[in-house]
Amino acid sequence: MKMSKESEYGLMGLVQLAKQPAHAVMQLRDVAAAASLLEPFLAKTFRKLTVHGLLRSHRGRERGYSLARAPHDISIREVCEAIEGVDLFQRCIFWSNACSDAEPCPLHGMWRHVRPQLVTLMERLTIEDLAKHGTSLSRDNVASLVSQAAADAAAANSSSPAFTRKGAIHVR
Amino acid sequence: MKMSKESEYGLMGLVQLAKQPAHAVMQLRDVAAAASLLEPFLAKTFRKLTVHGLLRSHRGRERGYSLARAPHDISIREVCEAIEGVDLFQRCIFWSNACSDAEPCPLHGMWRHVRPQLVTLMERLTIEDLAKHGTSLSRDNVASLVSQAAADAAAANSSSPAFTRKGAIHVR
DNA sequence: TGAGCATTGGACTAAAAAGGTCCAATGGCT
DNA sequence: AGCCATTGGACCTTTTTAGTCCAATGCTCA
Ligand code: SF4
Ligand code: SF4
């Protein structure tokens, strides 16, 4: 894991299309202008998304790009995987090695339990969610998704406090 | 966020020291050998940790490194920040820009709620935890930490299912 | 049929980050 | 005074990410 600027471009471009009427076709330059993105860079990104079947491209008279599927059916996980490679979520946030239970790094034990929740979250969040709620998803929405994910990932969790430190954290 | 190999070196080195009797002094080469790490690279890492007050260095007769504080008092957040810079946890996992509520990327709304939980987790996990439980932290331990963090981060969370997709996820 | 035009595809350069190495200086200790 | 591991920094290589460019393609309309 560890997403690049290209993923951001992909998401922003798709969100832009999702805000149009359904099945709308938009030219690259218009998408780039509307989302204030660099056109040449967005071009590269949109090509990847087309190849992976998330966008449809059109030539001739009514030219441009359109969504290949409904916004609520495109998860941000798909988008990021299309752009950065399918193994994106197989890799670790902490170190980029492909992980194995056999040769673990020191955080593997912890991460084994956290990653599935993140992946689930990315799977359930869709382009439509981003387009609708903009950049300000409500706390409740996220919270419900997170807790769903947590519930899925750990069906039974008791509380055994084998840990030591209760530091105060500052978070921006 | 987005940790490097150097963080892994730092953690593994500290864990190695934490496994020794308290206040033990170990030479760099021995630490490297015991944890199968490259000595020159570990040297670079240990210097940073010394500067940031996590390690103490000794010269002369009884030379080497020792932990500056008790293992249960060194969070992995501290370690990673010492090595990668204090703004590590201010940055986004998704894009490396420093984040602002004013100029957000499309995932900011979601991430705003997830990040604090991760940071809390990293703050509460200590070198002692890693040394004791090795690479196989039990599910229960992690689960309790995660749920604590979640509870802290979102005191009140109702469930408003404004989301659309319930895809099946594959996780390794 | 052919001119127009945006997508296509890939190569290509540039910049930045990560990973890794080396060596002279330092300073307690014996 | 001499030993020797830490110190501190410079330096290089590799990898990844970012960004640019151009010729080819193929649909539509005149
Ligand atoms: S061993 Fe575990 S924590 Fe380490 S890089 Fe692999 S998946 Fe991540
Ligand atoms: S705006 Fe939010 S999601 Fe985007 S990079 Fe900054 S913190 Fe991360």
CSV table of C-alpha atoms (C1' of nucleotides) and ligand atoms in Angstrom, one decimal:
chain,number,residue,atom,x,y,z
A,1,MET,CA,0.0,0.0,0.0
A,2,LYS,CA,1.1,3.6,-0.3
A,3,MET,CA,-0.8,5.5,-2.9
A,4,SER,CA,0.6,7.8,-5.5
A,5,LYS,CA,-0.5,11.0,-7.0
A,6,GLU,CA,-1.8,9.1,-10.0
A,7,SER,CA,-4.4,7.5,-7.8
A,8,GLU,CA,-5.5,10.8,-6.7
A,9,TYR,CA,-5.8,11.9,-10.3
A,10,GLY,CA,-7.8,8.8,-11.1
A,11,LEU,CA,-10.2,9.3,-8.2
A,12,MET,CA,-10.7,13.0,-8.9
A,13,GLY,CA,-11.3,12.3,-12.6
A,14,LEU,CA,-13.9,9.6,-11.9
A,15,VAL,CA,-15.6,11.7,-9.3
A,16,GLN,CA,-15.9,14.5,-11.8
A,17,LEU,CA,-17.6,12.1,-14.2
A,18,ALA,CA,-19.8,10.8,-11.5
A,19,LYS,CA,-21.1,14.2,-10.9
A,20,GLN,CA,-22.4,14.5,-14.5
A,21,PRO,CA,-25.7,13.0,-15.6
A,22,ALA,CA,-25.5,9.3,-15.9
A,23,HIS,CA,-23.7,7.9,-19.0
A,24,ALA,CA,-22.4,11.4,-19.8
A,25,VAL,CA,-19.4,11.7,-22.1
A,26,MET,CA,-16.8,14.2,-21.2
A,27,GLN,CA,-13.7,15.2,-23.0
A,28,LEU,CA,-10.4,14.8,-21.3
A,29,ARG,CA,-9.7,18.5,-21.4
A,30,ASP,CA,-13.0,19.4,-19.8
A,31,VAL,CA,-12.5,16.9,-17.0
A,32,ALA,CA,-9.0,18.2,-16.4
A,33,ALA,CA,-10.3,21.8,-16.4
A,34,ALA,CA,-13.2,21.1,-14.1
A,35,ALA,CA,-11.1,19.3,-11.5
A,36,SER,CA,-8.0,21.5,-12.1
A,37,LEU,CA,-5.8,18.7,-13.1
A,38,LEU,CA,-2.9,18.6,-15.6
A,39,GLU,CA,-4.3,17.3,-18.8
A,40,PRO,CA,-1.3,15.2,-20.0
A,41,PHE,CA,-1.0,13.5,-16.7
A,42,LEU,CA,-4.6,12.8,-16.4
A,43,ALA,CA,-4.5,11.3,-19.9
A,44,LYS,CA,-2.0,8.7,-18.7
A,45,THR,CA,-4.2,7.9,-15.8
A,46,PHE,CA,-7.4,7.6,-17.8
A,47,ARG,CA,-5.8,5.2,-20.2
A,48,LYS,CA,-5.1,2.8,-17.4
A,49,LEU,CA,-8.6,3.1,-16.2
A,50,THR,CA,-9.9,2.4,-19.7
A,51,VAL,CA,-7.8,-0.7,-20.1
A,52,HIS,CA,-9.0,-2.0,-16.8
A,53,GLY,CA,-12.6,-1.5,-17.8
A,54,LEU,CA,-13.6,1.3,-15.4
A,55,LEU,CA,-13.9,3.9,-18.2
A,56,ARG,CA,-15.2,3.8,-21.7
A,57,SER,CA,-13.6,5.9,-24.4
A,58,HIS,CA,-15.3,7.3,-27.4
A,59,ARG,CA,-14.0,8.8,-30.7
A,60,GLY,CA,-15.4,10.8,-33.5
A,61,ARG,CA,-18.4,13.1,-33.0
A,62,GLU,CA,-19.4,12.5,-29.4
A,63,ARG,CA,-15.9,11.9,-28.1
A,64,GLY,CA,-14.5,11.7,-24.7
A,65,TYR,CA,-14.7,9.4,-21.7
A,66,SER,CA,-17.6,8.0,-19.8
A,67,LEU,CA,-18.0,5.7,-16.8
A,68,ALA,CA,-18.2,2.1,-17.7
A,69,ARG,CA,-20.3,1.3,-14.7
A,70,ALA,CA,-22.5,3.0,-12.3
A,71,PRO,CA,-20.7,5.2,-9.7
A,72,HIS,CA,-22.0,3.1,-6.8
A,73,ASP,CA,-20.5,0.1,-8.4
A,74,ILE,CA,-16.9,1.4,-8.6
A,75,SER,CA,-15.0,1.0,-5.3
A,76,ILE,CA,-12.0,3.1,-4.6
A,77,ARG,CA,-10.1,-0.2,-4.1
A,78,GLU,CA,-10.7,-1.1,-7.8
A,79,VAL,CA,-9.6,2.3,-8.9
A,80,CYS,CA,-6.3,2.2,-7.0
A,81,GLU,CA,-5.6,-1.3,-8.0
A,82,ALA,CA,-6.1,-0.4,-11.6
A,83,ILE,CA,-3.7,2.4,-11.4
A,84,GLU,CA,-1.0,1.0,-9.1
A,85,GLY,CA,-1.3,-2.7,-9.7
A,86,VAL,CA,-3.3,-5.5,-8.3
A,87,ASP,CA,-0.9,-6.3,-5.6
A,88,LEU,CA,-1.4,-2.9,-4.0
A,89,PHE,CA,-3.4,-4.2,-1.1
A,90,GLN,CA,-1.4,-7.3,-0.8
A,91,ARG,CA,1.6,-5.2,0.1
A,92,CYS,CA,2.2,-3.8,3.5
A,93,ILE,CA,1.6,-0.2,4.4
A,94,PHE,CA,4.7,-0.4,6.5
A,95,TRP,CA,7.1,-2.1,4.2
A,96,SER,CA,6.7,-2.7,0.6
A,97,ASN,CA,7.7,-6.4,0.6
A,98,ALA,CA,5.0,-8.8,-0.2
A,99,CYS,CA,4.3,-10.2,3.2
A,100,SER,CA,4.4,-13.7,4.5
A,101,ASP,CA,3.5,-15.2,7.8
A,102,ALA,CA,6.8,-17.2,7.5
A,103,GLU,CA,9.2,-14.3,7.3
A,104,PRO,CA,7.5,-11.5,9.2
A,105,CYS,CA,8.7,-8.1,10.1
A,106,PRO,CA,8.2,-7.0,13.7
A,107,LEU,CA,4.9,-5.4,13.1
A,108,HIS,CA,3.4,-8.3,11.2
A,109,GLY,CA,1.4,-9.7,14.1
A,110,MET,CA,-0.3,-6.4,14.6
A,111,TRP,CA,-0.8,-5.6,11.0
A,112,ARG,CA,-2.3,-8.9,10.2
A,113,HIS,CA,-5.4,-7.8,12.1
A,114,VAL,CA,-5.5,-4.2,11.0
A,115,ARG,CA,-5.0,-4.5,7.3
A,116,PRO,CA,-8.2,-6.4,6.5
A,117,GLN,CA,-10.3,-3.7,8.0
A,118,LEU,CA,-8.6,-1.1,5.9
A,119,VAL,CA,-9.0,-3.2,2.8
A,120,THR,CA,-12.7,-3.7,3.6
A,121,LEU,CA,-13.1,0.0,4.0
A,122,MET,CA,-11.6,0.7,0.6
A,123,GLU,CA,-13.7,-1.9,-1.0
A,124,ARG,CA,-17.0,-0.5,0.4
A,125,LEU,CA,-16.3,3.1,-0.3
A,126,THR,CA,-17.4,4.0,-3.8
A,127,ILE,CA,-17.0,6.7,-6.3
A,128,GLU,CA,-20.6,7.6,-5.7
A,129,ASP,CA,-19.8,8.1,-2.0
A,130,LEU,CA,-17.0,10.5,-2.8
A,131,ALA,CA,-19.1,12.4,-5.4
A,132,LYS,CA,-22.0,12.8,-3.1
A,133,HIS,CA,-20.4,13.5,0.2
A,134,GLY,CA,-17.6,15.4,-1.4
A,135,THR,CA,-14.5,15.6,0.8
A,136,SER,CA,-16.5,15.8,4.0
A,137,LEU,CA,-17.9,12.4,4.7
A,138,SER,CA,-19.7,12.5,7.9
A,139,ARG,CA,-18.2,10.9,10.9
A,140,ASP,CA,-21.2,8.6,11.2
A,141,ASN,CA,-20.9,7.3,7.8
A,142,VAL,CA,-17.3,6.4,8.2
A,143,ALA,CA,-17.8,5.1,11.7
A,144,SER,CA,-20.4,2.7,10.6
A,145,LEU,CA,-18.3,1.4,7.8
A,146,VAL,CA,-15.3,1.0,10.0
A,147,SER,CA,-17.2,-0.8,12.7
A,148,GLN,CA,-18.8,-3.0,10.1
A,149,ALA,CA,-15.3,-3.9,8.8
A,150,ALA,CA,-14.1,-4.5,12.3
A,151,ALA,CA,-17.0,-6.8,13.0
A,152,ASP,CA,-16.4,-8.7,9.9
A,153,ALA,CA,-12.7,-9.0,10.5
A,154,ALA,CA,-12.9,-10.1,14.1
A,155,ALA,CA,-16.1,-12.0,14.7
A,156,ALA,CA,-15.2,-12.6,18.3
A,157,ASN,CA,-13.0,-10.2,20.2
A,158,SER,CA,-12.6,-10.3,24.0
A,159,SER,CA,-10.5,-7.8,25.8
A,160,SER,CA,-7.2,-8.9,27.2
A,161,PRO,CA,-5.2,-5.9,28.1
A,162,ALA,CA,-1.7,-7.2,27.6
A,163,PHE,CA,-0.5,-3.8,26.7
A,164,THR,CA,1.3,-1.3,28.6
A,165,ARG,CA,1.2,2.3,27.5
A,166,LYS,CA,-1.6,4.7,27.6
A,167,GLY,CA,0.0,7.8,26.1
A,168,ALA,CA,-1.8,10.9,25.1
A,169,ILE,CA,-1.8,11.4,21.4
A,170,HIS,CA,-2.0,14.6,19.4
A,171,VAL,CA,-3.7,14.2,16.1
A,172,ARG,CA,-4.2,17.0,13.6
B,1,MET,CA,2.9,7.9,6.7
B,2,LYS,CA,4.5,5.2,4.7
B,3,MET,CA,7.4,3.6,6.5
B,4,SER,CA,10.7,2.7,5.2
B,5,LYS,CA,13.1,-0.1,5.6
B,6,GLU,CA,15.1,2.0,8.1
B,7,SER,CA,12.1,2.0,10.4
B,8,GLU,CA,12.1,-1.8,10.3
B,9,TYR,CA,15.8,-1.7,11.1
B,10,GLY,CA,15.2,0.6,14.0
B,11,LEU,CA,12.4,-1.6,15.4
B,12,MET,CA,14.3,-4.8,15.0
B,13,GLY,CA,17.3,-3.4,16.7
B,14,LEU,CA,15.4,-2.0,19.6
B,15,VAL,CA,13.5,-5.3,20.0
B,16,GLN,CA,16.8,-7.1,20.1
B,17,LEU,CA,18.0,-4.9,22.9
B,18,ALA,CA,14.7,-5.3,24.7
B,19,LYS,CA,15.2,-9.0,24.8
B,20,GLN,CA,18.4,-8.6,26.8
B,21,PRO,CA,18.4,-8.1,30.6
B,22,ALA,CA,17.4,-4.6,31.5
B,23,HIS,CA,20.1,-1.9,30.9
B,24,ALA,CA,22.2,-4.3,29.0
B,25,VAL,CA,24.8,-2.8,26.7
B,26,MET,CA,25.3,-4.4,23.3
B,27,GLN,CA,27.7,-3.6,20.5
B,28,LEU,CA,26.4,-2.7,17.1
B,29,ARG,CA,27.9,-5.8,15.5
B,30,ASP,CA,26.3,-8.1,18.0
B,31,VAL,CA,22.9,-6.6,17.5
B,32,ALA,CA,23.3,-6.8,13.8
B,33,ALA,CA,24.3,-10.4,13.9
B,34,ALA,CA,21.6,-11.4,16.3
B,35,ALA,CA,18.9,-9.9,14.2
B,36,SER,CA,20.6,-10.6,10.9
B,37,LEU,CA,20.8,-7.0,9.8
B,38,LEU,CA,23.4,-5.2,7.8
B,39,GLU,CA,25.8,-3.5,10.2
B,40,PRO,CA,26.5,-0.3,8.2
B,41,PHE,CA,22.9,0.3,7.7
B,42,LEU,CA,21.9,-0.4,11.2
B,43,ALA,CA,24.7,2.0,12.3
B,44,LYS,CA,23.0,4.9,10.5
B,45,THR,CA,19.7,4.0,12.1
B,46,PHE,CA,21.0,3.7,15.6
B,47,ARG,CA,22.6,7.1,15.4
B,48,LYS,CA,19.3,8.6,14.7
B,49,LEU,CA,17.7,6.8,17.6
B,50,THR,CA,20.6,8.0,19.9
B,51,VAL,CA,20.1,11.6,18.8
B,52,HIS,CA,16.4,11.4,19.6
B,53,GLY,CA,17.0,10.0,23.0
B,54,LEU,CA,15.8,6.4,22.5
B,55,LEU,CA,19.2,4.8,22.7
B,56,ARG,CA,22.2,5.6,24.8
B,57,SER,CA,25.7,5.0,23.4
B,58,HIS,CA,28.8,4.0,25.4
B,59,ARG,CA,32.4,4.2,24.5
B,60,GLY,CA,35.6,2.8,25.9
B,61,ARG,CA,35.6,-0.4,27.9
B,62,GLU,CA,31.9,-1.4,28.1
B,63,ARG,CA,31.0,0.0,24.8
B,64,GLY,CA,27.9,-0.3,22.7
B,65,TYR,CA,24.3,0.7,22.8
B,66,SER,CA,21.6,0.4,25.5
B,67,LEU,CA,18.0,1.4,25.7
B,68,ALA,CA,17.6,4.9,27.1
B,69,ARG,CA,14.2,4.0,28.6
B,70,ALA,CA,12.3,0.9,29.6
B,71,PRO,CA,10.9,-1.1,26.7
B,72,HIS,CA,7.3,-0.6,27.8
B,73,ASP,CA,7.9,3.1,27.6
B,74,ILE,CA,9.0,3.3,24.0
B,75,SER,CA,6.1,3.3,21.5
B,76,ILE,CA,6.6,2.3,18.0
B,77,ARG,CA,5.3,5.7,17.0
B,78,GLU,CA,8.2,7.3,18.7
B,79,VAL,CA,10.6,5.0,17.0
B,80,CYS,CA,9.2,5.7,13.5
B,81,GLU,CA,9.0,9.4,14.0
B,82,ALA,CA,12.6,9.5,15.2
B,83,ILE,CA,13.7,7.8,12.0
B,84,GLU,CA,11.5,9.3,9.4
B,85,GLY,CA,10.7,12.7,10.8
B,86,VAL,CA,8.2,14.1,13.2
B,87,ASP,CA,5.7,14.8,10.6
B,88,LEU,CA,5.3,11.2,9.6
B,89,PHE,CA,2.0,10.8,11.2
B,90,GLN,CA,0.8,14.2,10.1
B,91,ARG,CA,1.2,13.1,6.5
B,92,CYS,CA,-1.3,11.0,4.7
B,93,ILE,CA,-1.1,7.4,4.0
B,94,PHE,CA,-2.6,8.0,0.7
B,95,TRP,CA,-0.8,11.0,-0.6
B,96,SER,CA,2.3,12.4,1.0
B,97,ASN,CA,1.2,16.0,1.0
B,98,ALA,CA,0.7,17.5,4.4
B,99,CYS,CA,-3.1,17.5,4.7
B,100,SER,CA,-5.4,20.4,5.3
B,101,ASP,CA,-9.1,20.5,5.8
B,102,ALA,CA,-9.1,23.5,3.4
B,103,GLU,CA,-7.5,21.8,0.4
B,104,PRO,CA,-8.5,18.2,0.7
B,105,CYS,CA,-8.1,15.3,-1.7
B,106,PRO,CA,-11.1,13.2,-2.4
B,107,LEU,CA,-10.5,10.7,0.4
B,108,HIS,CA,-9.8,13.3,3.1
B,109,GLY,CA,-13.3,13.0,4.6
B,110,MET,CA,-12.9,9.3,5.1
B,111,TRP,CA,-9.3,9.5,6.2
B,112,ARG,CA,-9.9,12.1,8.8
B,113,HIS,CA,-11.7,9.5,10.9
B,114,VAL,CA,-9.5,6.6,10.2
B,115,ARG,CA,-6.1,8.1,10.8
B,116,PRO,CA,-6.5,8.9,14.4
B,117,GLN,CA,-7.2,5.3,15.2
B,118,LEU,CA,-4.1,4.2,13.5
B,119,VAL,CA,-2.0,6.8,15.2
B,120,THR,CA,-3.4,5.8,18.5
B,121,LEU,CA,-2.6,2.2,17.8
B,122,MET,CA,1.0,3.0,17.0
B,123,GLU,CA,1.3,5.1,20.1
B,124,ARG,CA,0.1,2.3,22.4
B,125,LEU,CA,2.1,-0.5,20.9
B,126,THR,CA,5.5,-0.6,22.6
B,127,ILE,CA,8.8,-2.2,22.0
B,128,GLU,CA,8.1,-4.4,24.9
B,129,ASP,CA,4.9,-5.7,23.2
B,130,LEU,CA,6.9,-6.6,20.1
B,131,ALA,CA,9.7,-8.2,22.1
B,132,LYS,CA,7.3,-10.3,24.2
B,133,HIS,CA,4.7,-11.3,21.7
B,134,GLY,CA,7.2,-11.5,18.9
B,135,THR,CA,5.7,-11.3,15.5
B,136,SER,CA,2.6,-13.1,16.5
B,137,LEU,CA,0.5,-10.7,18.5
B,138,SER,CA,-2.7,-12.4,19.4
B,139,ARG,CA,-5.9,-11.3,17.7
B,140,ASP,CA,-7.4,-10.4,21.0
B,141,ASN,CA,-4.6,-8.1,22.0
B,142,VAL,CA,-4.8,-6.2,18.8
B,143,ALA,CA,-8.5,-6.2,18.7
B,144,SER,CA,-8.7,-4.6,22.2
B,145,LEU,CA,-6.3,-2.0,21.2
B,146,VAL,CA,-8.1,-1.2,18.0
B,147,SER,CA,-11.4,-1.0,19.7
B,148,GLN,CA,-10.0,1.2,22.4
B,149,ALA,CA,-8.7,3.5,19.7
B,150,ALA,CA,-12.0,3.5,17.9
B,151,ALA,CA,-13.8,4.3,21.1
B,152,ASP,CA,-11.5,7.2,21.8
B,153,ALA,CA,-11.7,8.6,18.4
B,154,ALA,CA,-15.4,8.5,18.0
B,155,ALA,CA,-17.1,8.8,21.4
B,156,ALA,CA,-20.5,8.7,19.9
B,157,ASN,CA,-21.2,6.8,16.7
B,158,SER,CA,-24.6,6.0,15.4
B,159,SER,CA,-25.1,3.9,12.3
B,160,SER,CA,-26.4,5.7,9.3
B,161,PRO,CA,-25.9,3.5,6.3
B,162,ALA,CA,-25.4,6.0,3.5
B,163,PHE,CA,-23.2,3.7,1.7
B,164,THR,CA,-23.9,1.5,-1.2
B,165,ARG,CA,-21.7,-1.4,-1.9
B,166,LYS,CA,-21.3,-4.6,0.0
B,167,GLY,CA,-18.7,-6.4,-2.0
B,168,ALA,CA,-16.9,-9.5,-1.1
B,169,ILE,CA,-13.3,-8.9,-0.3
B,170,HIS,CA,-10.4,-11.2,-0.5
B,171,VAL,CA,-7.7,-10.6,2.0
B,172,ARG,CA,-4.5,-12.6,2.3
C,1,DT,C1',-13.8,9.8,-49.7
C,2,DG,C1',-11.1,12.6,-46.8
C,3,DA,C1',-10.3,16.3,-43.4
C,4,DG,C1',-10.6,17.1,-38.4
C,5,DC,C1',-9.7,15.9,-33.9
C,6,DA,C1',-9.4,13.6,-29.5
C,7,DT,C1',-8.0,9.3,-27.9
C,8,DT,C1',-4.2,5.9,-28.1
C,9,DG,C1',0.2,3.9,-27.0
C,10,DG,C1',4.5,4.1,-25.7
C,11,DA,C1',8.9,6.0,-25.2
C,12,DC,C1',11.4,9.2,-22.9
C,13,DT,C1',13.3,12.6,-19.5
C,14,DA,C1',13.5,14.5,-15.0
C,15,DA,C1',13.1,14.7,-10.1
C,16,DA,C1',12.8,12.8,-5.8
C,17,DA,C1',13.1,9.3,-2.4
C,18,DA,C1',15.1,5.2,-0.6
C,19,DG,C1',18.8,2.2,0.0
C,20,DG,C1',23.5,1.4,0.8
C,21,DT,C1',28.6,2.4,1.4
C,22,DC,C1',32.8,4.5,3.0
C,23,DC,C1',36.1,7.0,5.8
C,24,DA,C1',38.3,10.3,8.9
C,25,DA,C1',37.4,12.1,13.5
C,26,DT,C1',36.2,11.4,18.3
C,27,DG,C1',36.8,10.2,23.0
C,28,DG,C1',36.4,7.0,27.1
C,29,DC,C1',39.1,3.3,28.8
C,30,DT,C1',43.2,0.4,29.9
D,1,DA,C1',49.6,6.7,24.5
D,2,DG,C1',47.0,3.3,22.0
D,3,DC,C1',42.9,0.6,21.2
D,4,DC,C1',38.5,0.5,19.1
D,5,DA,C1',33.6,1.2,18.5
D,6,DT,C1',30.8,5.0,18.1
D,7,DT,C1',30.3,9.4,15.6
D,8,DG,C1',29.1,12.3,11.7
D,9,DG,C1',28.7,13.2,7.3
D,10,DA,C1',29.6,12.8,2.6
D,11,DC,C1',28.7,10.2,-1.2
D,12,DC,C1',26.9,7.0,-4.6
D,13,DT,C1',23.5,3.7,-6.6
D,14,DT,C1',19.0,2.1,-7.4
D,15,DT,C1',14.2,2.5,-7.5
D,16,DT,C1',10.1,4.9,-7.7
D,17,DT,C1',7.3,8.6,-9.0
D,18,DA,C1',6.3,12.5,-11.7
D,19,DG,C1',5.8,14.7,-15.9
D,20,DT,C1',6.4,15.4,-21.1
D,21,DC,C1',6.1,14.5,-26.0
D,22,DC,C1',4.8,12.7,-30.5
D,23,DA,C1',3.3,9.7,-34.2
D,24,DA,C1',-0.6,6.6,-35.1
D,25,DT,C1',-5.4,5.4,-34.9
D,26,DG,C1',-10.1,5.5,-36.0
D,27,DC,C1',-14.7,7.5,-35.7
D,28,DT,C1',-17.8,11.2,-37.6
D,29,DC,C1',-19.3,14.6,-40.6
D,30,DA,C1',-18.9,17.4,-44.6
E,1,SF4,S1,5.6,-9.1,7.4
E,1,SF4,FE1,3.6,-8.2,7.9
E,1,SF4,S2,3.9,-6.2,8.7
E,1,SF4,FE2,5.8,-6.9,7.8
E,1,SF4,S3,5.8,-6.1,5.7
E,1,SF4,FE3,4.9,-8.1,5.6
E,1,SF4,S4,2.7,-7.8,5.9
E,1,SF4,FE4,3.7,-5.9,6.5
E,2,SF4,S1,-6.4,15.9,2.2
E,2,SF4,FE1,-6.8,14.3,3.6
E,2,SF4,S2,-6.8,12.3,2.5
E,2,SF4,FE2,-5.8,13.9,1.2
E,2,SF4,S3,-3.6,13.7,1.5
E,2,SF4,FE3,-4.4,15.3,3.0
E,2,SF4,S4,-4.9,14.1,4.8
E,2,SF4,FE4,-4.7,12.6,3.2
